[in-house]
Amino acid sequence: FCIPTEYTMHIERKECAYCLTINTTICAGYCMTRDVNGKLFLPKYALSQDVCTYRDFMYMTAEIPGCPRHVTPYFSYPVAISCKCG
């Protein structure tokens, strides 16, 4: 199944004093794939290699603590709301 799945990522910038842990959702899972032995003789539309990808998502922004004034402390990341095979 291709569904939103919980994921933990670690964000850091070398100029900042801290590493930030963010819990989010990503799209993960299996999609139907067709790959036949005679693929050299078939048109490309007869083959299918779908991957699990985002259908609906939104961006969230986190602030990395301990950054000097000249470094932008913000990091934006996608949050999966729904997924699709495509």
mmCIF file of N, CA and C in Angstrom:
data_model
loop_
_atom_site.group_PDB
_atom_site.id
_atom_site.type_symbol
_atom_site.label_atom_id
_atom_site.label_comp_id
_atom_site.label_asym_id
_atom_site.label_seq_id
_atom_site.Cartn_x
_atom_site.Cartn_y
_atom_site.Cartn_z
ATOM 1 N N PHE A 1 0.825 -1.189 0.000
ATOM 2 C CA PHE A 1 0.000 0.000 0.000
ATOM 3 C C PHE A 1 0.866 1.249 0.000
ATOM 4 N N CYS A 2 0.407 2.271 -0.654
ATOM 5 C CA CYS A 2 1.090 3.563 -0.731
ATOM 6 C C CYS A 2 0.334 4.525 0.183
ATOM 7 N N ILE A 3 0.891 4.786 1.372
ATOM 8 C CA ILE A 3 0.185 5.572 2.379
ATOM 9 C C ILE A 3 1.141 6.540 3.087
ATOM 10 N N PRO A 4 0.590 7.600 3.722
ATOM 11 C CA PRO A 4 1.440 8.447 4.563
ATOM 12 C C PRO A 4 1.976 7.634 5.745
ATOM 13 N N THR A 5 3.276 7.767 5.996
ATOM 14 C CA THR A 5 3.963 7.004 7.033
ATOM 15 C C THR A 5 4.755 7.960 7.909
ATOM 16 N N GLU A 6 4.757 7.703 9.205
ATOM 17 C CA GLU A 6 5.517 8.555 10.119
ATOM 18 C C GLU A 6 7.006 8.453 9.826
ATOM 19 N N TYR A 7 7.692 9.589 9.911
ATOM 20 C CA TYR A 7 9.118 9.645 9.600
ATOM 21 C C TYR A 7 9.785 10.672 10.511
ATOM 22 N N THR A 8 10.948 10.341 11.006
ATOM 23 C CA THR A 8 11.716 11.255 11.847
ATOM 24 C C THR A 8 12.960 11.687 11.091
ATOM 25 N N MET A 9 13.158 12.995 10.979
ATOM 26 C CA MET A 9 14.357 13.499 10.306
ATOM 27 C C MET A 9 15.133 14.414 11.246
ATOM 28 N N HIS A 10 16.427 14.479 11.003
ATOM 29 C CA HIS A 10 17.313 15.304 11.813
ATOM 30 C C HIS A 10 17.841 16.438 10.942
ATOM 31 N N ILE A 11 17.674 17.654 11.406
ATOM 32 C CA ILE A 11 18.046 18.848 10.651
ATOM 33 C C ILE A 11 19.194 19.546 11.378
ATOM 34 N N GLU A 12 20.213 19.912 10.618
ATOM 35 C CA GLU A 12 21.301 20.685 11.219
ATOM 36 C C GLU A 12 21.944 21.577 10.162
ATOM 37 N N ARG A 13 22.505 22.653 10.643
ATOM 38 C CA ARG A 13 23.334 23.532 9.824
ATOM 39 C C ARG A 13 24.651 23.678 10.561
ATOM 40 N N LYS A 14 25.745 23.623 9.837
ATOM 41 C CA LYS A 14 27.049 23.644 10.505
ATOM 42 C C LYS A 14 27.293 24.935 11.282
ATOM 43 N N GLU A 15 26.618 26.016 10.893
ATOM 44 C CA GLU A 15 26.806 27.293 11.590
ATOM 45 C C GLU A 15 26.003 27.376 12.895
ATOM 46 N N CYS A 16 25.005 26.499 13.054
ATOM 47 C CA CYS A 16 24.115 26.571 14.217
ATOM 48 C C CYS A 16 24.590 25.620 15.313
ATOM 49 N N ALA A 17 24.178 25.909 16.543
ATOM 50 C CA ALA A 17 24.688 25.167 17.702
ATOM 51 C C ALA A 17 23.961 23.852 17.967
ATOM 52 N N TYR A 18 22.783 23.639 17.367
ATOM 53 C CA TYR A 18 21.974 22.475 17.718
ATOM 54 C C TYR A 18 21.529 21.697 16.479
ATOM 55 N N CYS A 19 21.206 20.426 16.718
ATOM 56 C CA CYS A 19 20.571 19.562 15.730
ATOM 57 C C CYS A 19 19.106 19.444 16.147
ATOM 58 N N LEU A 20 18.199 19.539 15.202
ATOM 59 C CA LEU A 20 16.767 19.523 15.487
ATOM 60 C C LEU A 20 16.161 18.224 14.960
ATOM 61 N N THR A 21 15.337 17.564 15.769
ATOM 62 C CA THR A 21 14.628 16.350 15.349
ATOM 63 C C THR A 21 13.189 16.715 15.035
ATOM 64 N N ILE A 22 12.732 16.343 13.838
ATOM 65 C CA ILE A 22 11.380 16.681 13.381
ATOM 66 C C ILE A 22 10.629 15.397 13.065
ATOM 67 N N ASN A 23 9.409 15.284 13.590
ATOM 68 C CA ASN A 23 8.522 14.173 13.232
ATOM 69 C C ASN A 23 7.561 14.667 12.167
ATOM 70 N N THR A 24 7.489 13.941 11.052
ATOM 71 C CA THR A 24 6.628 14.333 9.936
ATOM 72 C C THR A 24 6.044 13.074 9.313
ATOM 73 N N THR A 25 5.340 13.207 8.212
ATOM 74 C CA THR A 25 4.857 12.057 7.449
ATOM 75 C C THR A 25 5.379 12.158 6.021
ATOM 76 N N ILE A 26 5.742 11.009 5.468
ATOM 77 C CA ILE A 26 6.183 10.910 4.078
ATOM 78 C C ILE A 26 5.349 9.842 3.393
ATOM 79 N N CYS A 27 5.403 9.785 2.073
ATOM 80 C CA CYS A 27 4.718 8.733 1.339
ATOM 81 C C CYS A 27 5.650 7.535 1.199
ATOM 82 N N ALA A 28 5.146 6.373 1.571
ATOM 83 C CA ALA A 28 5.948 5.155 1.481
ATOM 84 C C ALA A 28 5.024 3.980 1.226
ATOM 85 N N GLY A 29 5.559 2.977 0.557
ATOM 86 C CA GLY A 29 4.792 1.767 0.299
ATOM 87 C C GLY A 29 5.052 1.228 -1.087
ATOM 88 N N TYR A 30 4.248 0.260 -1.459
ATOM 89 C CA TYR A 30 4.429 -0.448 -2.727
ATOM 90 C C TYR A 30 3.366 -0.057 -3.738
ATOM 91 N N CYS A 31 3.762 -0.002 -4.990
ATOM 92 C CA CYS A 31 2.855 0.265 -6.103
ATOM 93 C C CYS A 31 3.003 -0.866 -7.121
ATOM 94 N N MET A 32 1.939 -1.129 -7.845
ATOM 95 C CA MET A 32 1.938 -2.187 -8.850
ATOM 96 C C MET A 32 2.914 -1.851 -9.973
ATOM 97 N N THR A 33 3.757 -2.796 -10.327
ATOM 98 C CA THR A 33 4.729 -2.622 -11.399
ATOM 99 C C THR A 33 4.619 -3.799 -12.359
ATOM 100 N N ARG A 34 4.653 -3.503 -13.653
ATOM 101 C CA ARG A 34 4.651 -4.558 -14.669
ATOM 102 C C ARG A 34 5.945 -4.477 -15.448
ATOM 103 N N ASP A 35 6.639 -5.574 -15.479
ATOM 104 C CA ASP A 35 7.877 -5.661 -16.244
ATOM 105 C C ASP A 35 7.927 -7.045 -16.873
ATOM 106 N N VAL A 36 7.831 -7.102 -18.159
ATOM 107 C CA VAL A 36 7.772 -8.388 -18.852
ATOM 108 C C VAL A 36 9.084 -8.667 -19.580
ATOM 109 N N ASN A 37 9.305 -9.924 -19.908
ATOM 110 C CA ASN A 37 10.541 -10.326 -20.585
ATOM 111 C C ASN A 37 10.664 -9.727 -21.980
ATOM 112 N N GLY A 38 9.557 -9.538 -22.659
ATOM 113 C CA GLY A 38 9.596 -9.038 -24.028
ATOM 114 C C GLY A 38 9.502 -7.535 -24.129
ATOM 115 N N LYS A 39 10.074 -6.798 -23.176
ATOM 116 C CA LYS A 39 9.905 -5.354 -23.163
ATOM 117 C C LYS A 39 10.545 -4.636 -24.346
ATOM 118 N N LEU A 40 11.495 -5.273 -25.010
ATOM 119 C CA LEU A 40 12.097 -4.651 -26.193
ATOM 120 C C LEU A 40 11.118 -4.587 -27.355
ATOM 121 N N PHE A 41 10.113 -5.463 -27.333
ATOM 122 C CA PHE A 41 9.169 -5.549 -28.448
ATOM 123 C C PHE A 41 7.838 -4.867 -28.162
ATOM 124 N N LEU A 42 7.673 -4.373 -26.937
ATOM 125 C CA LEU A 42 6.411 -3.744 -26.553
ATOM 126 C C LEU A 42 6.544 -2.221 -26.542
ATOM 127 N N PRO A 43 5.444 -1.510 -26.790
ATOM 128 C CA PRO A 43 5.489 -0.045 -26.651
ATOM 129 C C PRO A 43 5.641 0.339 -25.177
ATOM 130 N N LYS A 44 6.174 1.527 -24.925
ATOM 131 C CA LYS A 44 6.457 1.961 -23.553
ATOM 132 C C LYS A 44 5.208 2.024 -22.691
ATOM 133 N N TYR A 45 4.032 2.336 -23.266
ATOM 134 C CA TYR A 45 2.827 2.432 -22.457
ATOM 135 C C TYR A 45 2.388 1.085 -21.905
ATOM 136 N N ALA A 46 2.899 -0.015 -22.439
ATOM 137 C CA ALA A 46 2.550 -1.348 -21.945
ATOM 138 C C ALA A 46 3.329 -1.696 -20.676
ATOM 139 N N LEU A 47 4.374 -0.953 -20.382
ATOM 140 C CA LEU A 47 5.173 -1.177 -19.183
ATOM 141 C C LEU A 47 4.771 -0.164 -18.122
ATOM 142 N N SER A 48 4.852 -0.548 -16.878
ATOM 143 C CA SER A 48 4.454 0.344 -15.798
ATOM 144 C C SER A 48 5.444 0.221 -14.653
ATOM 145 N N GLN A 49 6.016 1.337 -14.223
ATOM 146 C CA GLN A 49 6.891 1.365 -13.061
ATOM 147 C C GLN A 49 6.490 2.549 -12.195
ATOM 148 N N ASP A 50 5.371 2.391 -11.513
ATOM 149 C CA ASP A 50 4.864 3.454 -10.647
ATOM 150 C C ASP A 50 5.617 3.472 -9.324
ATOM 151 N N VAL A 51 5.724 4.657 -8.742
ATOM 152 C CA VAL A 51 6.334 4.829 -7.427
ATOM 153 C C VAL A 51 5.334 5.528 -6.510
ATOM 154 N N CYS A 52 5.518 5.345 -5.221
ATOM 155 C CA CYS A 52 4.669 5.987 -4.224
ATOM 156 C C CYS A 52 5.118 7.438 -4.079
ATOM 157 N N THR A 53 4.199 8.379 -4.319
ATOM 158 C CA THR A 53 4.552 9.795 -4.284
ATOM 159 C C THR A 53 3.412 10.605 -3.653
ATOM 160 N N TYR A 54 3.654 11.889 -3.427
ATOM 161 C CA TYR A 54 2.678 12.751 -2.767
ATOM 162 C C TYR A 54 1.488 13.072 -3.680
ATOM 163 N N ARG A 55 0.286 12.987 -3.135
ATOM 164 C CA ARG A 55 -0.909 13.499 -3.803
ATOM 165 C C ARG A 55 -1.205 14.881 -3.226
ATOM 166 N N ASP A 56 -1.424 14.953 -1.932
ATOM 167 C CA ASP A 56 -1.644 16.228 -1.238
ATOM 168 C C ASP A 56 -0.598 16.360 -0.137
ATOM 169 N N PHE A 57 -0.048 17.555 -0.015
ATOM 170 C CA PHE A 57 0.930 17.805 1.032
ATOM 171 C C PHE A 57 0.904 19.286 1.382
ATOM 172 N N MET A 58 1.511 19.600 2.520
ATOM 173 C CA MET A 58 1.666 20.991 2.931
ATOM 174 C C MET A 58 3.076 21.150 3.466
ATOM 175 N N TYR A 59 3.548 22.367 3.485
ATOM 176 C CA TYR A 59 4.875 22.646 4.016
ATOM 177 C C TYR A 59 4.763 23.196 5.431
ATOM 178 N N MET A 60 5.627 22.717 6.294
ATOM 179 C CA MET A 60 5.764 23.235 7.649
ATOM 180 C C MET A 60 7.153 23.859 7.747
ATOM 181 N N THR A 61 7.318 24.779 8.673
ATOM 182 C CA THR A 61 8.606 25.434 8.861
ATOM 183 C C THR A 61 9.020 25.297 10.318
ATOM 184 N N ALA A 62 10.265 24.919 10.524
ATOM 185 C CA ALA A 62 10.833 24.802 11.866
ATOM 186 C C ALA A 62 11.987 25.789 11.990
ATOM 187 N N GLU A 63 12.250 26.210 13.219
ATOM 188 C CA GLU A 63 13.357 27.114 13.477
ATOM 189 C C GLU A 63 14.460 26.346 14.208
ATOM 190 N N ILE A 64 15.657 26.368 13.640
ATOM 191 C CA ILE A 64 16.803 25.701 14.241
ATOM 192 C C ILE A 64 17.389 26.635 15.300
ATOM 193 N N PRO A 65 17.464 26.177 16.555
ATOM 194 C CA PRO A 65 17.976 27.055 17.605
ATOM 195 C C PRO A 65 19.495 27.201 17.555
ATOM 196 N N GLY A 66 19.983 28.292 18.099
ATOM 197 C CA GLY A 66 21.414 28.495 18.245
ATOM 198 C C GLY A 66 22.135 28.974 17.007
ATOM 199 N N CYS A 67 21.411 29.582 16.067
ATOM 200 C CA CYS A 67 22.049 30.090 14.843
ATOM 201 C C CYS A 67 22.529 31.524 15.054
ATOM 202 N N PRO A 68 23.702 31.871 14.501
ATOM 203 C CA PRO A 68 24.136 33.269 14.569
ATOM 204 C C PRO A 68 23.224 34.165 13.728
ATOM 205 N N ARG A 69 23.318 35.447 13.930
ATOM 206 C CA ARG A 69 22.415 36.397 13.253
ATOM 207 C C ARG A 69 22.512 36.351 11.731
ATOM 208 N N HIS A 70 23.679 36.055 11.188
ATOM 209 C CA HIS A 70 23.842 36.076 9.730
ATOM 210 C C HIS A 70 23.336 34.795 9.053
ATOM 211 N N VAL A 71 22.873 33.813 9.820
ATOM 212 C CA VAL A 71 22.384 32.539 9.270
ATOM 213 C C VAL A 71 20.872 32.470 9.435
ATOM 214 N N THR A 72 20.169 32.138 8.359
ATOM 215 C CA THR A 72 18.718 31.977 8.428
ATOM 216 C C THR A 72 18.407 30.698 9.203
ATOM 217 N N PRO A 73 17.657 30.800 10.303
ATOM 218 C CA PRO A 73 17.437 29.628 11.149
ATOM 219 C C PRO A 73 16.239 28.771 10.741
ATOM 220 N N TYR A 74 15.587 29.091 9.627
ATOM 221 C CA TYR A 74 14.353 28.400 9.256
ATOM 222 C C TYR A 74 14.612 27.279 8.257
ATOM 223 N N PHE A 75 13.853 26.173 8.432
ATOM 224 C CA PHE A 75 13.934 25.029 7.539
ATOM 225 C C PHE A 75 12.514 24.595 7.212
ATOM 226 N N SER A 76 12.168 24.521 5.919
ATOM 227 C CA SER A 76 10.831 24.093 5.480
ATOM 228 C C SER A 76 10.903 22.662 4.980
ATOM 229 N N TYR A 77 9.857 21.887 5.290
ATOM 230 C CA TYR A 77 9.806 20.470 4.906
ATOM 231 C C TYR A 77 8.368 20.084 4.561
ATOM 232 N N PRO A 78 8.193 19.113 3.663
ATOM 233 C CA PRO A 78 6.849 18.695 3.270
ATOM 234 C C PRO A 78 6.247 17.719 4.294
ATOM 235 N N VAL A 79 4.932 17.786 4.452
ATOM 236 C CA VAL A 79 4.181 16.856 5.293
ATOM 237 C C VAL A 79 3.131 16.202 4.390
ATOM 238 N N ALA A 80 3.195 14.891 4.254
ATOM 239 C CA ALA A 80 2.273 14.171 3.383
ATOM 240 C C ALA A 80 0.895 14.112 4.024
ATOM 241 N N ILE A 81 -0.135 14.476 3.256
ATOM 242 C CA ILE A 81 -1.521 14.365 3.690
ATOM 243 C C ILE A 81 -2.143 13.143 3.045
ATOM 244 N N SER A 82 -1.886 12.945 1.750
ATOM 245 C CA SER A 82 -2.336 11.745 1.051
ATOM 246 C C SER A 82 -1.296 11.389 -0.023
ATOM 247 N N CYS A 83 -1.318 10.118 -0.433
ATOM 248 C CA CYS A 83 -0.312 9.608 -1.371
ATOM 249 C C CYS A 83 -0.985 8.943 -2.574
ATOM 250 N N LYS A 84 -0.199 8.719 -3.617
ATOM 251 C CA LYS A 84 -0.693 8.058 -4.821
ATOM 252 C C LYS A 84 0.448 7.302 -5.480
ATOM 253 N N CYS A 85 0.105 6.346 -6.302
ATOM 254 C CA CYS A 85 1.082 5.662 -7.144
ATOM 255 C C CYS A 85 1.111 6.396 -8.474
ATOM 256 N N GLY A 86 2.278 6.767 -8.938
ATOM 257 C CA GLY A 86 2.355 7.505 -10.186
ATOM 258 C C GLY A 86 3.742 7.509 -10.757
#
